[in-house]
Short mmCIF file of N, CA and C and ligand atoms in Angstrom, two decimals:
data_model
loop_
_atom_site.label_atom_id
_atom_site.label_comp_id
_atom_site.label_asym_id
_atom_site.label_seq_id
_atom_site.Cartn_x
_atom_site.Cartn_y
_atom_site.Cartn_z
N MET A 3 3.93 -7.60 -18.75
CA MET A 3 4.13 -6.58 -17.70
C MET A 3 2.52 -6.06 -17.27
N GLY A 4 2.14 -6.07 -16.00
CA GLY A 4 0.90 -5.66 -15.88
C GLY A 4 1.15 -4.17 -15.51
N LYS A 5 0.02 -3.50 -14.88
CA LYS A 5 0.34 -2.43 -14.40
C LYS A 5 1.10 -2.12 -13.00
N PRO A 6 1.89 -1.17 -13.23
CA PRO A 6 2.50 -1.11 -11.83
C PRO A 6 1.75 -1.00 -10.58
N LYS A 7 2.26 -1.82 -9.37
CA LYS A 7 1.71 -1.73 -8.22
C LYS A 7 2.22 -0.81 -7.20
N ALA A 8 1.38 -0.40 -5.78
CA ALA A 8 1.68 0.37 -4.93
C ALA A 8 2.86 -0.57 -4.24
N LYS A 9 3.73 -0.01 -3.36
CA LYS A 9 4.84 -0.06 -2.78
C LYS A 9 4.96 0.54 -1.52
N VAL A 10 5.48 -0.59 -0.16
CA VAL A 10 5.56 0.05 0.78
C VAL A 10 7.04 0.27 1.09
N SER A 11 7.75 1.56 1.31
CA SER A 11 8.81 1.76 2.01
C SER A 11 8.74 0.97 3.30
N ILE A 12 9.66 -0.04 3.47
CA ILE A 12 9.27 -0.66 4.66
C ILE A 12 10.24 0.15 6.03
N SER A 13 11.42 0.88 5.52
CA SER A 13 11.94 1.86 6.49
C SER A 13 11.26 3.09 7.10
N LYS A 14 10.20 3.35 6.14
CA LYS A 14 9.63 4.64 6.67
C LYS A 14 7.93 4.69 7.42
N CYS A 15 7.48 2.69 7.03
CA CYS A 15 6.35 2.92 7.62
C CYS A 15 6.51 2.88 9.04
N LEU A 16 5.04 3.53 9.41
CA LEU A 16 4.90 3.38 11.08
C LEU A 16 4.07 2.69 11.35
N ALA A 17 3.53 1.61 10.63
CA ALA A 17 2.42 1.20 11.13
C ALA A 17 1.37 1.71 12.11
N CYS A 18 1.16 2.82 11.20
CA CYS A 18 -0.30 3.38 11.58
C CYS A 18 -1.24 2.61 11.53
N CYS A 19 -1.63 1.94 10.47
CA CYS A 19 -2.77 0.84 9.87
C CYS A 19 -3.66 1.94 8.84
N GLY A 20 -3.53 3.13 8.61
CA GLY A 20 -4.29 3.84 7.74
C GLY A 20 -4.65 3.22 6.62
N CYS A 21 -3.48 2.95 6.09
CA CYS A 21 -3.70 2.09 4.64
C CYS A 21 -4.48 1.22 4.35
N ILE A 22 -4.26 0.03 5.43
CA ILE A 22 -4.92 -1.32 5.62
C ILE A 22 -6.55 -1.01 5.67
N SER A 23 -6.88 0.18 6.31
CA SER A 23 -8.16 0.36 6.28
C SER A 23 -8.93 0.92 5.02
N VAL A 24 -8.10 1.65 4.45
CA VAL A 24 -8.62 2.38 3.36
C VAL A 24 -8.54 1.56 1.97
N CYS A 25 -7.70 0.62 1.83
CA CYS A 25 -7.83 -0.18 0.55
C CYS A 25 -8.78 -0.95 0.22
N PRO A 26 -9.41 -0.43 -1.06
CA PRO A 26 -11.05 -0.80 -1.37
C PRO A 26 -10.71 -2.73 -1.82
N GLN A 27 -9.53 -2.86 -1.94
CA GLN A 27 -9.32 -4.37 -2.40
C GLN A 27 -8.64 -5.16 -1.13
N HIS A 28 -8.97 -4.71 -0.16
CA HIS A 28 -8.08 -5.16 1.33
C HIS A 28 -6.87 -6.09 0.80
N ALA A 29 -6.05 -5.22 0.04
CA ALA A 29 -5.12 -5.69 -0.42
C ALA A 29 -3.44 -5.50 0.24
N ILE A 30 -3.91 -4.94 1.21
CA ILE A 30 -2.75 -4.42 2.45
C ILE A 30 -3.13 -5.35 3.57
N SER A 31 -1.67 -6.15 4.17
CA SER A 31 -1.75 -6.87 5.24
C SER A 31 -0.52 -6.69 6.21
N TRP A 32 -0.69 -7.15 7.29
CA TRP A 32 0.92 -6.86 8.09
C TRP A 32 1.65 -8.05 7.63
N CYS A 33 2.76 -7.58 7.81
CA CYS A 33 4.13 -8.56 7.71
C CYS A 33 5.04 -8.26 8.67
N GLY A 34 4.95 -9.09 9.80
CA GLY A 34 5.85 -8.53 11.00
C GLY A 34 4.68 -6.96 11.64
N ASN A 35 5.61 -6.17 11.78
CA ASN A 35 4.98 -5.05 12.45
C ASN A 35 4.76 -3.94 11.05
N LYS A 36 4.81 -4.43 9.47
CA LYS A 36 4.84 -3.33 8.55
C LYS A 36 3.76 -3.60 7.62
N ALA A 37 3.14 -2.59 6.80
CA ALA A 37 2.49 -3.07 5.83
C ALA A 37 3.01 -3.67 4.66
N LEU A 38 2.20 -4.73 4.20
CA LEU A 38 2.45 -5.37 2.90
C LEU A 38 1.41 -5.08 1.89
N ILE A 39 1.99 -5.02 0.83
CA ILE A 39 0.60 -4.71 -0.44
C ILE A 39 1.02 -6.11 -1.41
N ASN A 40 -0.54 -6.91 -1.24
CA ASN A 40 -0.45 -7.78 -2.03
C ASN A 40 -0.40 -7.44 -3.67
N ASP A 41 0.43 -7.77 -4.49
CA ASP A 41 0.57 -7.15 -5.95
C ASP A 41 -0.69 -7.99 -6.61
N GLU A 42 -0.79 -9.15 -6.12
CA GLU A 42 -2.07 -9.67 -6.92
C GLU A 42 -3.47 -9.03 -6.57
N GLU A 43 -3.65 -8.03 -5.62
CA GLU A 43 -5.15 -7.83 -5.30
C GLU A 43 -5.29 -6.31 -5.82
N CYS A 44 -4.07 -5.54 -5.48
CA CYS A 44 -3.78 -4.08 -5.66
C CYS A 44 -4.28 -3.72 -7.11
N ILE A 45 -4.90 -2.72 -7.33
CA ILE A 45 -5.68 -2.22 -8.48
C ILE A 45 -5.00 -0.91 -8.69
N SER A 46 -4.13 -0.54 -8.14
CA SER A 46 -3.26 1.02 -8.87
C SER A 46 -4.10 2.08 -8.46
N CYS A 47 -5.06 1.91 -7.36
CA CYS A 47 -5.98 3.17 -7.39
C CYS A 47 -5.51 4.64 -6.49
N ALA A 48 -4.25 3.84 -5.91
CA ALA A 48 -3.47 5.62 -5.09
C ALA A 48 -4.06 5.72 -4.04
N ILE A 49 -5.09 5.32 -3.45
CA ILE A 49 -5.91 5.75 -2.26
C ILE A 49 -4.83 5.43 -0.99
N CYS A 50 -4.53 4.50 -0.95
CA CYS A 50 -3.19 4.05 -0.14
C CYS A 50 -2.17 5.24 0.08
N ILE A 51 -1.62 5.56 -1.04
CA ILE A 51 -0.64 6.65 -1.01
C ILE A 51 -1.18 7.99 -0.55
N ARG A 52 -2.43 8.33 -1.07
CA ARG A 52 -2.84 9.66 -0.44
C ARG A 52 -2.82 9.78 0.86
N THR A 53 -3.35 8.64 1.56
CA THR A 53 -3.48 8.03 3.03
C THR A 53 -2.55 8.11 3.84
N CYS A 54 -1.33 7.54 3.48
CA CYS A 54 -0.37 7.62 4.12
C CYS A 54 0.15 8.74 4.67
N PRO A 55 0.35 8.89 6.00
CA PRO A 55 0.67 10.24 6.72
C PRO A 55 2.12 10.60 6.52
N VAL A 56 3.06 9.55 6.11
CA VAL A 56 4.41 9.65 6.23
C VAL A 56 5.05 9.46 4.84
N GLY A 57 4.40 9.44 3.95
CA GLY A 57 4.55 9.24 2.41
C GLY A 57 5.44 7.69 2.41
N ALA A 58 5.06 6.78 3.01
CA ALA A 58 5.91 5.31 2.96
C ALA A 58 5.69 4.69 1.79
N ILE A 59 4.22 5.36 1.25
CA ILE A 59 3.46 4.18 -0.27
C ILE A 59 3.96 4.95 -1.30
N SER A 60 4.59 4.50 -2.68
CA SER A 60 4.91 4.94 -3.53
C SER A 60 4.21 4.20 -4.74
N GLY A 61 3.85 4.74 -6.23
CA GLY A 61 3.42 4.03 -7.05
C GLY A 61 4.01 4.59 -8.29
N ASP A 62 4.45 3.59 -9.09
CA ASP A 62 5.28 3.95 -10.58
C ASP A 62 4.41 4.68 -11.51
N GLY A 63 4.27 5.66 -11.33
CA GLY A 63 3.36 6.57 -12.58
C GLY A 63 1.70 6.81 -11.94
N PHE A 64 1.46 6.56 -10.65
CA PHE A 64 0.01 6.83 -10.49
C PHE A 64 0.04 7.10 -8.94
S1 SF4 B 124 -3.25 1.07 -4.84
FE1 SF4 B 124 -5.29 1.00 -3.98
S2 SF4 B 124 -5.74 -0.88 -4.39
FE2 SF4 B 124 -3.50 -0.68 -4.22
S3 SF4 B 124 -2.92 -1.22 -2.18
FE3 SF4 B 124 -3.07 0.81 -2.49
S4 SF4 B 124 -5.25 1.48 -1.89
FE4 SF4 B 124 -5.05 -0.77 -2.44
S1 SF4 B 125 -0.56 4.42 6.13
FE1 SF4 B 125 1.79 4.46 5.49
S2 SF4 B 125 2.70 4.41 7.88
FE2 SF4 B 125 0.29 3.76 7.85
S3 SF4 B 125 0.83 1.35 8.09
FE3 SF4 B 125 0.25 2.05 6.11
S4 SF4 B 125 2.25 2.80 4.71
FE4 SF4 B 125 2.66 2.34 7.09
#
């Protein structure tokens, strides 16, 4: 088991683009009209979690 990764709640995401532009790993892309985090790239830095205006991104313990 690796480190927990950030997850987007699809039902909460407003597609504002904020998280995509701040991710230092460029781990977030669009899936349809929602943000999608690539587990392989995410380093669990929590920047996207702090950036999301609607609290749509969560991390398990970070
Ligand atoms: S936790 Fe950090 S590395 Fe992972 S998706 Fe969010 S901003 Fe990118
Ligand atoms: S910052 Fe939040 S609302 Fe905006 S695209 Fe990312 S997950 Fe969706």
